[in-house]
Tab-separated table of C-alpha atoms and ligand atoms in Angstrom:
chain	number	residue	atom	x	y	z
A	1	UNK	CA	0.100	-0.027	0.052
A	2	UNK	CA	1.284	3.470	-0.728
A	3	UNK	CA	1.051	6.238	1.884
A	4	UNK	CA	-2.299	7.635	0.713
A	5	UNK	CA	-3.861	4.142	0.673
A	6	UNK	CA	-2.491	3.552	4.097
A	7	UNK	CA	-4.194	6.862	5.462
A	8	UNK	CA	-7.282	5.951	3.749
A	9	UNK	CA	-7.182	2.291	5.461
A	10	UNK	CA	-6.766	3.909	8.840
A	11	UNK	CA	-9.865	5.004	10.576
A	12	UNK	CA	-10.848	5.708	14.413
A	13	UNK	CA	-11.832	2.010	15.444
A	14	UNK	CA	-14.937	2.219	17.341
A	15	UNK	CA	-14.692	-1.581	18.435
A	16	UNK	CA	-11.634	-3.701	18.865
A	17	UNK	CA	-11.519	-7.557	19.294
A	18	UNK	CA	-9.050	-7.973	22.148
A	19	UNK	CA	-6.304	-9.572	20.047
A	20	UNK	CA	-2.842	-8.920	21.155
A	21	UNK	CA	-0.447	-6.693	19.110
A	22	UNK	CA	3.031	-7.910	19.087
A	23	UNK	CA	5.443	-6.178	21.103
A	24	UNK	CA	7.704	-5.785	17.993
A	25	UNK	CA	4.814	-3.764	16.322
A	26	UNK	CA	4.171	-1.713	19.556
A	27	UNK	CA	7.947	-0.925	19.765
A	28	UNK	CA	7.965	0.423	16.109
A	29	UNK	CA	4.891	2.677	16.818
A	30	UNK	CA	6.632	3.991	19.917
A	31	UNK	CA	9.749	4.461	17.939
A	32	UNK	CA	7.787	6.563	15.385
A	33	UNK	CA	6.517	8.727	18.347
A	34	UNK	CA	9.952	8.902	19.645
A	35	UNK	CA	11.369	10.232	16.426
A	36	UNK	CA	8.656	12.900	15.851
A	37	UNK	CA	9.791	16.257	15.913
A	38	UNK	CA	8.956	18.778	18.685
A	39	UNK	CA	9.407	22.361	19.277
A	40	UNK	CA	13.165	23.058	20.129
A	41	UNK	CA	13.518	19.249	20.366
A	42	UNK	CA	12.346	19.254	23.988
A	43	UNK	CA	10.156	16.234	23.777
A	44	UNK	CA	8.024	17.754	26.634
A	45	UNK	CA	5.995	14.574	27.410
A	46	UNK	CA	6.069	10.958	28.325
A	47	UNK	CA	4.227	8.033	27.043
A	48	UNK	CA	2.550	5.426	29.195
A	49	UNK	CA	1.944	1.856	27.816
A	50	UNK	CA	-0.853	0.205	29.654
A	51	UNK	CA	-1.195	-3.558	29.339
A	52	UNK	CA	-2.826	-4.092	32.577
A	53	UNK	CA	-6.549	-5.180	32.255
A	54	UNK	CA	-7.419	-3.967	35.644
A	55	UNK	CA	-6.022	-0.450	35.040
A	56	UNK	CA	-7.784	-0.336	31.543
A	57	UNK	CA	-11.134	-1.390	33.309
A	58	UNK	CA	-10.452	1.412	35.902
A	59	UNK	CA	-10.072	3.875	33.004
A	60	UNK	CA	-13.026	2.962	30.877
A	61	UNK	CA	-15.800	4.543	32.961
A	62	UNK	CA	-13.868	7.811	33.208
A	63	UNK	CA	-13.615	7.720	29.289
A	64	UNK	CA	-17.221	7.910	28.344
A	65	UNK	CA	-17.292	3.913	28.611
A	66	UNK	CA	-15.797	3.638	25.501
A	67	UNK	CA	-15.170	-0.053	24.702
A	68	UNK	CA	-11.754	0.409	22.815
A	69	UNK	CA	-10.228	1.286	26.238
A	70	UNK	CA	-10.723	-2.252	27.543
A	71	UNK	CA	-10.764	-4.163	24.261
A	72	UNK	CA	-7.395	-2.801	22.843
A	73	UNK	CA	-4.159	-4.535	23.031
A	74	UNK	CA	-2.077	-1.683	24.561
A	75	UNK	CA	-3.313	1.701	25.643
A	76	UNK	CA	-1.005	4.681	25.252
A	77	UNK	CA	-1.496	7.522	27.264
A	78	UNK	CA	0.379	10.785	26.062
A	79	UNK	CA	1.289	12.904	29.136
A	80	UNK	CA	2.782	16.262	28.785
A	81	UNK	CA	5.053	18.127	31.150
A	82	UNK	CA	2.882	20.397	33.511
A	83	UNK	CA	5.199	23.247	32.870
A	84	UNK	CA	8.732	23.941	31.452
A	85	UNK	CA	11.388	24.215	34.379
A	86	UNK	CA	15.234	25.097	34.006
A	87	UNK	CA	15.981	21.611	34.914
A	88	UNK	CA	13.811	20.111	32.215
A	89	UNK	CA	15.128	22.452	29.411
A	90	UNK	CA	18.706	21.961	30.502
A	91	UNK	CA	18.527	18.120	30.506
A	92	UNK	CA	17.554	18.199	26.850
A	93	UNK	CA	20.301	20.643	25.869
A	94	UNK	CA	22.718	18.729	27.750
A	95	UNK	CA	21.666	15.498	26.299
A	96	UNK	CA	22.137	17.024	22.820
A	97	UNK	CA	25.638	17.997	23.836
A	98	UNK	CA	26.396	14.676	25.089
A	99	UNK	CA	25.085	12.680	22.228
A	100	UNK	CA	26.719	15.059	19.613
A	101	UNK	CA	30.073	15.258	21.621
A	102	UNK	CA	30.459	18.999	21.263
A	103	UNK	CA	29.013	22.249	22.656
A	104	UNK	CA	27.971	25.036	20.069
A	105	UNK	CA	27.709	28.639	20.920
A	106	UNK	CA	24.638	29.125	18.849
A	107	UNK	CA	22.966	26.292	20.589
A	108	UNK	CA	23.967	27.524	24.104
A	109	UNK	CA	22.597	31.046	23.238
A	110	UNK	CA	19.379	29.311	22.172
A	111	UNK	CA	19.431	27.603	25.574
A	112	UNK	CA	19.721	30.805	27.538
A	113	UNK	CA	16.856	32.376	25.329
A	114	UNK	CA	14.462	29.569	26.178
A	115	UNK	CA	15.608	29.399	29.937
A	116	UNK	CA	14.802	33.388	30.060
A	117	UNK	CA	11.347	32.687	28.489
A	118	UNK	CA	9.677	29.363	29.481
A	119	UNK	CA	10.146	28.852	33.062
A	120	UNK	CA	8.815	32.436	33.708
A	121	UNK	CA	5.601	31.853	31.719
A	122	UNK	CA	2.401	30.609	33.539
A	123	UNK	CA	1.941	26.844	33.841
A	124	UNK	CA	-1.268	26.621	31.770
A	125	UNK	CA	0.701	28.418	28.690
A	126	UNK	CA	3.508	25.837	29.233
A	127	UNK	CA	1.286	22.835	29.402
A	128	UNK	CA	-0.648	23.814	26.626
A	129	UNK	CA	2.540	24.190	24.475
A	130	UNK	CA	3.837	20.835	25.783
A	131	UNK	CA	0.562	19.043	24.945
A	132	UNK	CA	0.790	20.452	21.274
A	133	UNK	CA	4.200	18.577	21.096
A	134	UNK	CA	2.581	15.410	22.560
A	135	UNK	CA	0.030	15.550	19.940
A	136	UNK	CA	2.643	15.525	17.165
A	137	UNK	CA	4.092	12.385	18.495
A	138	UNK	CA	0.654	10.951	18.938
A	139	UNK	CA	-0.026	11.618	15.148
A	140	UNK	CA	3.264	9.800	14.220
A	141	UNK	CA	1.971	6.812	16.348
A	142	UNK	CA	-1.342	6.617	14.588
A	143	UNK	CA	0.328	6.669	10.974
A	144	UNK	CA	3.013	4.263	12.181
A	145	UNK	CA	0.292	1.803	13.315
A	146	UNK	CA	-1.516	2.181	10.056
A	147	UNK	CA	1.462	1.351	8.204
A	148	UNK	CA	1.848	-1.923	10.223
A	149	UNK	CA	-1.754	-2.634	9.638
A	150	UNK	CA	-2.577	-2.073	13.286
A	151	UNK	CA	-5.861	-0.353	14.307
A	152	UNK	CA	-5.886	2.404	16.976
A	153	UNK	CA	-8.494	5.006	18.069
A	154	UNK	CA	-7.549	8.682	18.982
A	155	UNK	CA	-9.291	9.278	22.154
A	156	UNK	CA	-9.877	12.745	23.837
A	157	UNK	CA	-13.191	11.534	25.442
A	158	UNK	CA	-12.061	11.103	28.864
A	159	UNK	CA	-11.813	13.187	32.257
A	160	UNK	CA	-8.209	14.055	32.221
A	161	UNK	CA	-8.052	15.043	35.949
A	162	UNK	CA	-9.471	11.617	36.728
A	163	UNK	CA	-6.911	9.811	34.445
A	164	UNK	CA	-4.177	11.838	35.980
A	165	UNK	CA	-5.246	10.616	39.419
A	166	UNK	CA	-5.525	6.886	38.293
A	167	UNK	CA	-1.995	6.986	36.868
A	168	UNK	CA	-0.593	9.226	39.483
A	169	UNK	CA	0.598	11.767	36.887
A	170	UNK	CA	0.668	15.131	38.729
A	171	UNK	CA	3.271	13.750	41.220
A	172	UNK	CA	5.513	13.049	38.262
A	173	UNK	CA	4.933	16.567	36.711
A	174	UNK	CA	2.564	15.204	34.090
A	175	UNK	CA	-0.761	15.699	32.707
A	176	UNK	CA	-2.727	13.542	30.421
A	177	UNK	CA	-3.512	14.973	27.079
A	178	UNK	CA	-4.644	12.356	24.736
A	179	UNK	CA	-4.887	8.447	24.681
A	180	UNK	CA	-4.356	5.983	21.874
A	181	UNK	CA	-5.836	2.375	22.200
A	182	UNK	CA	-4.014	0.162	19.746
A	183	UNK	CA	-5.338	-3.179	18.871
A	184	UNK	CA	-7.442	-4.882	16.064
A	185	UNK	CA	-10.743	-3.755	14.707
A	186	UNK	CA	-13.781	-5.911	15.389
A	187	UNK	CA	-15.567	-5.395	11.989
A	188	UNK	CA	-18.709	-7.185	13.130
A	189	UNK	CA	-19.269	-4.710	15.967
A	190	UNK	CA	-18.003	-1.568	14.459
A	191	UNK	CA	-20.647	0.788	13.032
A	192	UNK	CA	-17.953	2.968	11.318
A	193	UNK	CA	-15.780	0.287	9.664
A	194	UNK	CA	-17.545	0.347	6.343
A	195	UNK	CA	-18.712	4.062	6.129
A	196	UNK	CA	-17.141	6.363	3.705
A	197	UNK	CA	-14.521	8.613	5.154
A	198	UNK	CA	-15.504	12.261	5.229
A	199	UNK	CA	-13.200	15.140	4.676
A	200	UNK	CA	-13.299	18.837	3.478
A	201	UNK	CA	-12.596	19.125	-0.121
A	202	UNK	CA	-9.218	20.219	-1.209
A	203	UNK	CA	-10.591	23.864	-1.952
A	204	UNK	CA	-12.115	24.229	1.390
A	205	UNK	CA	-9.048	23.084	3.202
A	206	UNK	CA	-6.018	24.657	1.135
A	207	UNK	CA	-5.549	28.301	0.031
A	208	UNK	CA	-2.699	28.635	-2.253
A	209	UNK	CA	-0.984	32.041	-2.409
A	210	UNK	CA	1.088	32.420	-5.607
B	301	LIG	C1	-7.527	14.304	19.143
B	301	LIG	C2	-8.593	13.225	18.623
B	301	LIG	C3	-9.471	12.932	19.641
B	301	LIG	C4	-10.521	11.878	19.205
B	301	LIG	N1	-11.251	11.514	20.296
B	301	LIG	C5	-12.274	10.488	20.050
B	301	LIG	C6	-12.931	9.801	21.051
B	301	LIG	O1	-12.911	10.040	22.143
B	301	LIG	N2	-13.746	8.617	20.737
B	301	LIG	C7	-13.889	8.434	19.478
B	301	LIG	O2	-14.564	7.376	19.162
B	301	LIG	N3	-13.239	9.026	18.478
B	301	LIG	C8	-12.405	9.965	18.693
B	301	LIG	N4	-11.710	10.620	17.787
B	301	LIG	C9	-11.896	10.266	16.347
B	301	LIG	C10	-12.466	11.376	15.300
B	301	LIG	O3	-13.961	11.431	15.470
B	301	LIG	C11	-12.113	10.695	13.932
B	301	LIG	O4	-10.755	10.753	13.866
B	301	LIG	C12	-12.726	11.592	12.955
B	301	LIG	O5	-14.081	11.554	12.851
B	301	LIG	C13	-12.258	11.223	11.470
B	301	LIG	O6	-12.610	9.914	11.121
B	301	LIG	P1	-11.460	8.814	10.900
B	301	LIG	O7	-10.455	8.757	11.944
B	301	LIG	O8	-12.150	7.517	11.107
B	301	LIG	O9	-10.913	8.990	9.395
B	301	LIG	C14	-10.805	11.517	17.910
B	301	LIG	C15	-9.877	12.159	16.980
B	301	LIG	C16	-8.931	12.834	17.402
B	301	LIG	C17	-7.881	13.356	16.126
């Protein structure tokens, strides 16, 4: 399948059949998320991979009782930093220097610029910025799953405060943003599986400025 065929094949599965996705495929999906670009390369989020059926069962009622939460194979939770701190920014800049094996003046000036801006901003602004970065990785994970012929459902339909509580995210300086149940579609039970994909026309979506 080419890229566009793969993207047409992907859909937001409404019912999953409980079959297990191999760890090899899950790792490729996570690697795609890890490789996603983020603003200033800060990767201000973590991904929780929930396999535990009891925890999935606890999450389902606070997620509009959506069946994919318990019938998926792996439930990914994208949790963004609650704010940007000096330590968090320095950690990623130090990591870059360590991996590349040299310090660069331009890069160090850029670090100072971020340090003079981000930690002073209010937490909600910082969290919203971090959450946007988490969504980029989440998108990469969705498309990687499709490439591997694995289904998934983007899920924003949940109570984030309650999810944070179940997973103890606030204590780790994280807040849940979006979930991605990964598994295999249950075509018999899924009302969406055979419906035509609906999208805006190219004209309504795109304006070309010559
Ligand atoms: C960020 C995001 C959150 C979504 N949340 C839910 C959700 O909680 N439950 C659900 O069934 N679908 C959810 N969807 C699926 C969308 O409704 C779906 O992607 C859209 O209608 C397009 O359909 P398609 O993905 O099947 O092509 C979500 C999609 C996105 C991108």
